[in-house]
Tab-separated table of C-alpha atoms in Angstrom:
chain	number	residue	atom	x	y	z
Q	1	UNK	CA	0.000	0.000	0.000
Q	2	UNK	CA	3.252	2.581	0.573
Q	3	UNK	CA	4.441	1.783	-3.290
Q	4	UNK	CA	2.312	4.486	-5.098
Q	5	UNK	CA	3.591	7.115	-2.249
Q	6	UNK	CA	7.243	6.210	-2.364
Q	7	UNK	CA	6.695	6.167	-6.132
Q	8	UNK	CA	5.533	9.931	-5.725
Q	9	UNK	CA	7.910	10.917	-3.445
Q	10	UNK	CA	10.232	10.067	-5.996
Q	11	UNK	CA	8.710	11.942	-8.781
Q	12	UNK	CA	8.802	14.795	-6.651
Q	13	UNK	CA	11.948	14.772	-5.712
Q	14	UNK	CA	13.386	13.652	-9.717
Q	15	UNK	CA	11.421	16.976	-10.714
Q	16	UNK	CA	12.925	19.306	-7.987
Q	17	UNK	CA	16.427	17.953	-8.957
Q	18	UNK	CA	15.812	18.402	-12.614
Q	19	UNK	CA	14.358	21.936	-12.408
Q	20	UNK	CA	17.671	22.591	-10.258
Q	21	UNK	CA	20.188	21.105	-12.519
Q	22	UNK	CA	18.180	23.857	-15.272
Q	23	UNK	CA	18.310	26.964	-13.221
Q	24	UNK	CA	21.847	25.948	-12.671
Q	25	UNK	CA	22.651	25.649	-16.066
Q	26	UNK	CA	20.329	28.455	-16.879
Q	27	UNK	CA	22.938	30.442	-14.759
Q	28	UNK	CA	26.178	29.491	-16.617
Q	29	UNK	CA	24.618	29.101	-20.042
Q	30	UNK	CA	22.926	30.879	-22.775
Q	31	UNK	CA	20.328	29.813	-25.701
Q	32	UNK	CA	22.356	26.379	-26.492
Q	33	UNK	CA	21.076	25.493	-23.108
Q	34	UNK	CA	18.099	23.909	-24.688
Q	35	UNK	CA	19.309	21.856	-26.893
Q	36	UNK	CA	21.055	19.998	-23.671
Q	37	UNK	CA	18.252	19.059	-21.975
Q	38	UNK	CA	16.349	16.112	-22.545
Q	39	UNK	CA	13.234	16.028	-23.880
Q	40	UNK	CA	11.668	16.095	-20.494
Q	41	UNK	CA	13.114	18.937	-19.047
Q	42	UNK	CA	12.464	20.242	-22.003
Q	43	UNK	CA	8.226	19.555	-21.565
Q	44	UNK	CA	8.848	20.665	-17.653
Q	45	UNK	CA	10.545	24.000	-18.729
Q	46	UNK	CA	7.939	24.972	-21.704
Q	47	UNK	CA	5.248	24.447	-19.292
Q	48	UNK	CA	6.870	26.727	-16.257
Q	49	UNK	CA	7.582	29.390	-19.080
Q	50	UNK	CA	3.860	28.942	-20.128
Q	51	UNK	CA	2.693	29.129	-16.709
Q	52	UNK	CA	4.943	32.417	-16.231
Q	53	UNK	CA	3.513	34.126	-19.440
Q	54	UNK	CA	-0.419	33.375	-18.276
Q	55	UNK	CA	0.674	34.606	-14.594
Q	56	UNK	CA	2.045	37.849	-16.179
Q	57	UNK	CA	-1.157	38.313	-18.645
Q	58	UNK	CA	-3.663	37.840	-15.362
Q	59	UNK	CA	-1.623	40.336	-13.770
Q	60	UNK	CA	-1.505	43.134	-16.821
Q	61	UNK	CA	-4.911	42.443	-17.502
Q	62	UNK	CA	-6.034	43.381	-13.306
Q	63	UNK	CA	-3.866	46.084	-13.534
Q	64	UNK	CA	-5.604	47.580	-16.872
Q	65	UNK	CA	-8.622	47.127	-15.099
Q	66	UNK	CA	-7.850	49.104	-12.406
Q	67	UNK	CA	-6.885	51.539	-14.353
Q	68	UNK	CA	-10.207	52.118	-16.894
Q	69	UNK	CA	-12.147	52.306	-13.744
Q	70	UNK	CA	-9.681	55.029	-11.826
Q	71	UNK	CA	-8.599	52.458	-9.253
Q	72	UNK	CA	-5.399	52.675	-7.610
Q	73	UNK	CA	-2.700	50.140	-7.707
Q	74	UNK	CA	-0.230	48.310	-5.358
Q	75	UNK	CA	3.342	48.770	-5.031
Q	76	UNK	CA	3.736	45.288	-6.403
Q	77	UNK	CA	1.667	46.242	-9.353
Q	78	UNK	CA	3.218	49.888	-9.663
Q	79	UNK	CA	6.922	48.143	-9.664
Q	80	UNK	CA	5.420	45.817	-12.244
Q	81	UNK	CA	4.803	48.606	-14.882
Q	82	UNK	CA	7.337	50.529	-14.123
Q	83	UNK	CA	9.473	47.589	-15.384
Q	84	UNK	CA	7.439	46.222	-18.085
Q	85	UNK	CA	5.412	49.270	-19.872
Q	86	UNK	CA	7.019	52.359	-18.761
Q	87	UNK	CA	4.846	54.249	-20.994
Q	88	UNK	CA	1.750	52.900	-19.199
Q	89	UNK	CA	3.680	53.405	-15.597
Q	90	UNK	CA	4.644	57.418	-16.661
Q	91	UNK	CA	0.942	57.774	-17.733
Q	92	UNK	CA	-0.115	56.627	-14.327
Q	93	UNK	CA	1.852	58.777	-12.652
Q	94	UNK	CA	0.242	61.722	-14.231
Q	95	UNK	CA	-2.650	60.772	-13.592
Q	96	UNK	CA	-2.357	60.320	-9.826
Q	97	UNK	CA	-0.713	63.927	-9.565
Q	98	UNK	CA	-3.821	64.885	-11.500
Q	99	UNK	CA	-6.207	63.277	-8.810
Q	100	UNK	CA	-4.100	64.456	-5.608
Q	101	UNK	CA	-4.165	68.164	-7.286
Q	102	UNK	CA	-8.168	67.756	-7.359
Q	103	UNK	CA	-8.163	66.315	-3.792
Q	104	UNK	CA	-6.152	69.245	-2.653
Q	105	UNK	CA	-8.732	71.530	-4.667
Q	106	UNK	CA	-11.822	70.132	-3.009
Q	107	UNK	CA	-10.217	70.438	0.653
Q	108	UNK	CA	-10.006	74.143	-0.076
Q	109	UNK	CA	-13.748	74.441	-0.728
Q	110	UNK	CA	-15.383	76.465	1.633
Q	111	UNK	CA	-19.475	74.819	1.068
Q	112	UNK	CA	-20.486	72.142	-1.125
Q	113	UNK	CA	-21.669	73.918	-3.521
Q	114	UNK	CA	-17.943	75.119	-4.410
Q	115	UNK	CA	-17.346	71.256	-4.392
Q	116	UNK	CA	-19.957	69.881	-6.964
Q	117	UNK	CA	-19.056	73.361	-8.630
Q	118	UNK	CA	-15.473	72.164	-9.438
Q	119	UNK	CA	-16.673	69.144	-10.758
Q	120	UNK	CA	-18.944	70.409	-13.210
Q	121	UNK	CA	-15.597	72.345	-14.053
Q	122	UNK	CA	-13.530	69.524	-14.229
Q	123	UNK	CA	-16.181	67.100	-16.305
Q	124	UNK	CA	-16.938	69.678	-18.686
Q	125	UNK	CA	-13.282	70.766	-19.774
Q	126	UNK	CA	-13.196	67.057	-20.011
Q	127	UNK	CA	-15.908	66.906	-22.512
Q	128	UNK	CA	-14.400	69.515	-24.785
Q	129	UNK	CA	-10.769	68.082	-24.930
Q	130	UNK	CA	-12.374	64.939	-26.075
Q	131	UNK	CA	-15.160	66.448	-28.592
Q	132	UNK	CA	-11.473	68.497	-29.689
Q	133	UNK	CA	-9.978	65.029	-30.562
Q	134	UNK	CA	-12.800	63.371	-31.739
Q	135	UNK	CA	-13.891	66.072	-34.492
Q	136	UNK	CA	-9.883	66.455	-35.450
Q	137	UNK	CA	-9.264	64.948	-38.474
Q	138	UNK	CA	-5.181	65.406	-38.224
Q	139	UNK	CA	-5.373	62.602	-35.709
Q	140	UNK	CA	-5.184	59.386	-36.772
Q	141	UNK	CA	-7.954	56.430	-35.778
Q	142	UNK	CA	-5.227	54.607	-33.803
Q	143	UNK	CA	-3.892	57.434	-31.377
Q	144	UNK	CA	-7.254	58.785	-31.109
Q	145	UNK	CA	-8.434	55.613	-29.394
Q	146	UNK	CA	-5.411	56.064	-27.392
Q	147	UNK	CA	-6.345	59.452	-26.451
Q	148	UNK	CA	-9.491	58.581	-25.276
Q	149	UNK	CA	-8.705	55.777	-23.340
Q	150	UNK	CA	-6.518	57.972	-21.611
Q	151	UNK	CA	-9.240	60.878	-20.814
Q	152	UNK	CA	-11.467	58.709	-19.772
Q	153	UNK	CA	-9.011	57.013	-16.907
Q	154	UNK	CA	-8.743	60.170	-15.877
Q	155	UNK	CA	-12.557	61.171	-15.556
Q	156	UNK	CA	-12.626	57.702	-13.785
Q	157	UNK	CA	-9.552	58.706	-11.496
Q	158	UNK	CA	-11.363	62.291	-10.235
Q	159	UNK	CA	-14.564	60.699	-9.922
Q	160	UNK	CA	-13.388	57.954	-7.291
Q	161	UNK	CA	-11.641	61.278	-5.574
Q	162	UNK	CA	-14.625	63.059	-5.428
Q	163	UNK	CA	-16.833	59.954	-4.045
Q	164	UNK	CA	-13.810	59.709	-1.582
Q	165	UNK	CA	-14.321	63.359	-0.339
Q	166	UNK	CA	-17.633	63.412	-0.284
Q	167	UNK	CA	-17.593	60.428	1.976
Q	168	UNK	CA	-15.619	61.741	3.945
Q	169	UNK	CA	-16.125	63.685	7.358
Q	170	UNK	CA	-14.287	67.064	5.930
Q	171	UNK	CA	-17.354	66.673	2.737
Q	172	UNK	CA	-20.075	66.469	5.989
Q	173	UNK	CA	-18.690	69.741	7.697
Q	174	UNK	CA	-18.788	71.734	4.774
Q	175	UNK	CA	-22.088	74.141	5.178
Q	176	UNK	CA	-24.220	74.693	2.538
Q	177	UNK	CA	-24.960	78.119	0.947
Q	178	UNK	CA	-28.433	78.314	2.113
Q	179	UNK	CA	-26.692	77.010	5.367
Q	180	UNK	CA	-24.169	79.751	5.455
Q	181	UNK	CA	-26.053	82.211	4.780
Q	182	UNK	CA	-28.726	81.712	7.862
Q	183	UNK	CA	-25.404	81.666	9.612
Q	184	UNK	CA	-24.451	85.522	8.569
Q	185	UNK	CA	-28.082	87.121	8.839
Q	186	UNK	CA	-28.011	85.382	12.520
Q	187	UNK	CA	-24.892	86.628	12.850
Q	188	UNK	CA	-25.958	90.214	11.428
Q	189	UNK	CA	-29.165	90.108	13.908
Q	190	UNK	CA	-27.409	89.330	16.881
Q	191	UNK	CA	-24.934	92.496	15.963
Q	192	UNK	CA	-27.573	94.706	15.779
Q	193	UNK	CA	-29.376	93.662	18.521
Q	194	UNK	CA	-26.274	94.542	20.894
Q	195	UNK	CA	-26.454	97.866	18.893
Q	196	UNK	CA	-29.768	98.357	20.337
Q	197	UNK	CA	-28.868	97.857	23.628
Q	198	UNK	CA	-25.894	99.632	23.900
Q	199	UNK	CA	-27.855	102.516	22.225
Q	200	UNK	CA	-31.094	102.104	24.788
Q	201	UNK	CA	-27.910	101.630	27.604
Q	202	UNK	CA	-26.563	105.073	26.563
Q	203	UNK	CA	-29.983	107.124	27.020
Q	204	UNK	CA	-30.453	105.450	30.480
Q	205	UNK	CA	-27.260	106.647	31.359
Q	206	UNK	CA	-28.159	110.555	29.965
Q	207	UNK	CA	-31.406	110.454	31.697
Q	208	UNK	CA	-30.591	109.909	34.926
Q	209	UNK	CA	-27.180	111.295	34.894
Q	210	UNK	CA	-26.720	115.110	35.980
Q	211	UNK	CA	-24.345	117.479	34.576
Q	212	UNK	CA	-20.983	118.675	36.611
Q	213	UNK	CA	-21.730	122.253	37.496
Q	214	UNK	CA	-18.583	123.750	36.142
Q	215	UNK	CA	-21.398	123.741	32.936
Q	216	UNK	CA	-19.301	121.472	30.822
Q	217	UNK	CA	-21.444	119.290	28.747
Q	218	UNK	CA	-19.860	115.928	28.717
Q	219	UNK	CA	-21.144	114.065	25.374
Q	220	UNK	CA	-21.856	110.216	25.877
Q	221	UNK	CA	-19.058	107.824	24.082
Q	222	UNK	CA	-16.830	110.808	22.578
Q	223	UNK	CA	-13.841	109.262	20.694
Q	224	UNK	CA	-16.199	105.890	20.093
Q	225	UNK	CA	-17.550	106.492	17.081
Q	226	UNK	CA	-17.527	102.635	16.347
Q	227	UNK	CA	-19.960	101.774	19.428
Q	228	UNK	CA	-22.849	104.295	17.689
Q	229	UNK	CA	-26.235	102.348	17.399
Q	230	UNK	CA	-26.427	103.794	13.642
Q	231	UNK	CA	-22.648	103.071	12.535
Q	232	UNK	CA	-23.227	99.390	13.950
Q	233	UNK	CA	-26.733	99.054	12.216
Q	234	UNK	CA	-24.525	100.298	9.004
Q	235	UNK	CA	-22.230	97.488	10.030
Q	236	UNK	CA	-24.950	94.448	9.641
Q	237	UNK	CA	-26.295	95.878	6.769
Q	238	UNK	CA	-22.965	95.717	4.908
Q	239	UNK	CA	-22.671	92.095	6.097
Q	240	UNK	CA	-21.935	90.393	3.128
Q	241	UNK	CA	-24.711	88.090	2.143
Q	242	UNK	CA	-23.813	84.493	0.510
Q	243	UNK	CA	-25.706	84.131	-2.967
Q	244	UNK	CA	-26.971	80.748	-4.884
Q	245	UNK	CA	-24.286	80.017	-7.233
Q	246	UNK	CA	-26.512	81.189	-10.977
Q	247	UNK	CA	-29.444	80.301	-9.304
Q	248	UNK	CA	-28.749	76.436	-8.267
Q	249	UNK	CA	-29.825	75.193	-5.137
Q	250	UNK	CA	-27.595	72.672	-3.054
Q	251	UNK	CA	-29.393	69.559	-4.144
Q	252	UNK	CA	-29.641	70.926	-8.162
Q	253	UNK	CA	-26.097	71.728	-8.927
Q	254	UNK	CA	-25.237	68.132	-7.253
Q	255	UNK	CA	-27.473	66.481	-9.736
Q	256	UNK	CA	-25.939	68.794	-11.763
Q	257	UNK	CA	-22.165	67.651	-11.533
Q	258	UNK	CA	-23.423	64.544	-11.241
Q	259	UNK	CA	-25.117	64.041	-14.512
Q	260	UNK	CA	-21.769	66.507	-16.165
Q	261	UNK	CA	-20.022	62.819	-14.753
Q	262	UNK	CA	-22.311	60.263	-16.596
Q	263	UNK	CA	-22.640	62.615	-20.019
Q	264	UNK	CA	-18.780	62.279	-20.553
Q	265	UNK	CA	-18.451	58.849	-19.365
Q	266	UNK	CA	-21.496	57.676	-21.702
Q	267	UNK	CA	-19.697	59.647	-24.258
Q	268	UNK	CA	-15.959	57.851	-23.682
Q	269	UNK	CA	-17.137	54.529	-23.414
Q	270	UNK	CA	-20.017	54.666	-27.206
Q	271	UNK	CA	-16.887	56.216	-28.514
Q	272	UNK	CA	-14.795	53.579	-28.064
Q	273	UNK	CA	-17.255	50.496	-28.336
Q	274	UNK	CA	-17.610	52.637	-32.184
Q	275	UNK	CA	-13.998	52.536	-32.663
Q	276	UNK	CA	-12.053	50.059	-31.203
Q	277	UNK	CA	-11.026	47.598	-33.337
C-alpha cells in the first residue's frame, strides 16, 4: 500500500532535482542550453515558461482594469509597470498627480456647492478636450483611441476622488450656501441687537445722569464712534450676504455635476465600443 507514495515521493523529488540542474545551467549558459536538456526537461521547462507568461497576462490584464475604472494600484503592481510598460507606468503617474491636485482643490472648498461646482468644471473641460480630438481629423484612428482611453481614466480617477471626499467627514462639515447664509443674517441680527442695547444703555445713562456744574457738557461715548447704534446698524447691513451660485440650489447643482459625470463617461465609453477595433 506505501508503493504508489514512495513512487511519488520520488517523482517529486526527480522533478525538484531536474528543475535545479536547469536553473543551474540556466545560470552558466545561454540559448544552447536547450538543446542539452532532454526532452523532459524540455516539456517541464515549456510548461513553467507557459505558466509564467499566463501569470504575467492575469496580472496586466487586473492592472488595466484598475486603471479604466480610476482604481489605484499596489506597489507590487506599480513596480510591475514601471518595469514592463514604462509608458503605461509614466501615464499613471500623471494621472495620480492629477487626482491628488483635485483632492487638494476640493479640501479648499469652503461649502459644497464650491465642491460639486469644481466638478462640473472639471467634467466639462473634459468633454471639450475629447469632442477636440474626436472632431480632429489630423489625428489618426489609432492614437485617437489612445487618447481617449486615456481621458477617460482620468474622468474615472477624479470621480473615485470626489466619491472619496464626499464620503468623507471634511465633505459632511462643509455648510451649505443656504446654510451659510442663515449663519451671517443670525450673525448680522445678533450684531444689531447689541447695537440696540448699547444705544437704549446710553440714554439710560443721559437720563438719569446730571451734569458737573462747572457747565461742561460731557457728550456720551466721545472718541467711540464705532460703538454708535447707527454706525453698527450700518455694520450688519454691509454684512456680506452668501448668494446661490446662478441660481442652483444645493441639491440641483449636485445632480448637476453629477449628470456633467455620466454625459462624458457615456460619451468615452459609445466612442470607443464605435472605434475600437
Amino acid at each position: 500500500m506505501m508503493l504508489p507514495i514512495v513512487g511519488s515521493i520520488r517523482n517529486t523529488v526527480k522533478l525538484a532535482e531536474m528543475d535545479s540542474k536547469w536553473q543551474q545551467k540556466k545560470k552558466n549558459g545561454g540559448k544552447a542550453l536547450k538543446a542539452e536538456m532532454s526532452p523532459q526537461e524540455r516539456q517541464i521547462q515549456q510548461y513553467k515558461e507557459d505558466l509564467e507568461k499566463m501569470r504575467e497576462g492575469r496580472q496586466m490584464s487586473d492592472i488595466d482594469a484598475k486603471l479604466k475604472s480610476g482604481g489605484t494600484l499596489t506597489p507590487e503592481e506599480i513596480t510591475y509597470l514601471q518595469r514592463n510598460c514604462p509608458e503605461k507606468y509614466k501615464e499613471y503617474v500623471e494621472i495620480k498627480n492629477e487626482r491628488e491636485a483635485y483632492k487638494r482643490q476640493m479640501e479648499s472648498c469652503k461649502t459644497k456647492e464650491d465642491v460639486e461646482k469644481l466638478k462640473m468644471n472639471k467634467m466639462s473641460s473634459f468633454l471639450a478636450e475629447a469632442k477636440s480630438v474626436m472632431n480632429n481629423p489630423n489625428i489618426p484612428k489609432g492614437k485617437k483611441l489612445g487618447l481617449m482611453e486615456k481621458i477617460l481614466r482620468r474622468v474615472m480617477g477624479m470621480e473615485k476622488e470626489y466619491v472619496k471626499f464626499v464620503n468623507s467627514g471634511r465633505y459632511q462639515s462643509l455648510p451649505t450656501q443656504e446654510e451659510l447664509a442663515e449663519e451671517e443674517k443670525r450673525k448680522a441680527e445678533q450684531s444689531e441687537a447689541a447695537a440696540e442695547g448699547l444705544g437704549e444703555a446710553a440714554e439710560d445713562y443721559d437720563n438719569s445722569s446730571e451734569l458737573p456744574e462747572t457747565g461742561q457738557e460731557v457728550v456720551p461715548g466721545e472718541g467711540a464712534n464705532a460703538d454708535e447704534p447707527g454706525n453698527e446698524k450700518n455694520q450688519a447691513e454691509n454684512f456680506p450676504r452668501t448668494k446661490e451660485y446662478e441660481g442652483y440650489t444645493f441639491s440641483e447643482l449636485k445632480q448637476a455635476s453629477d449628470t456633467a459625470f455620466h454625459e462624458i463617461e457615456t460619451e468615452l465609453k459609445g466612442y470607443l465600443k464605435a472605434y475600437r477595433p
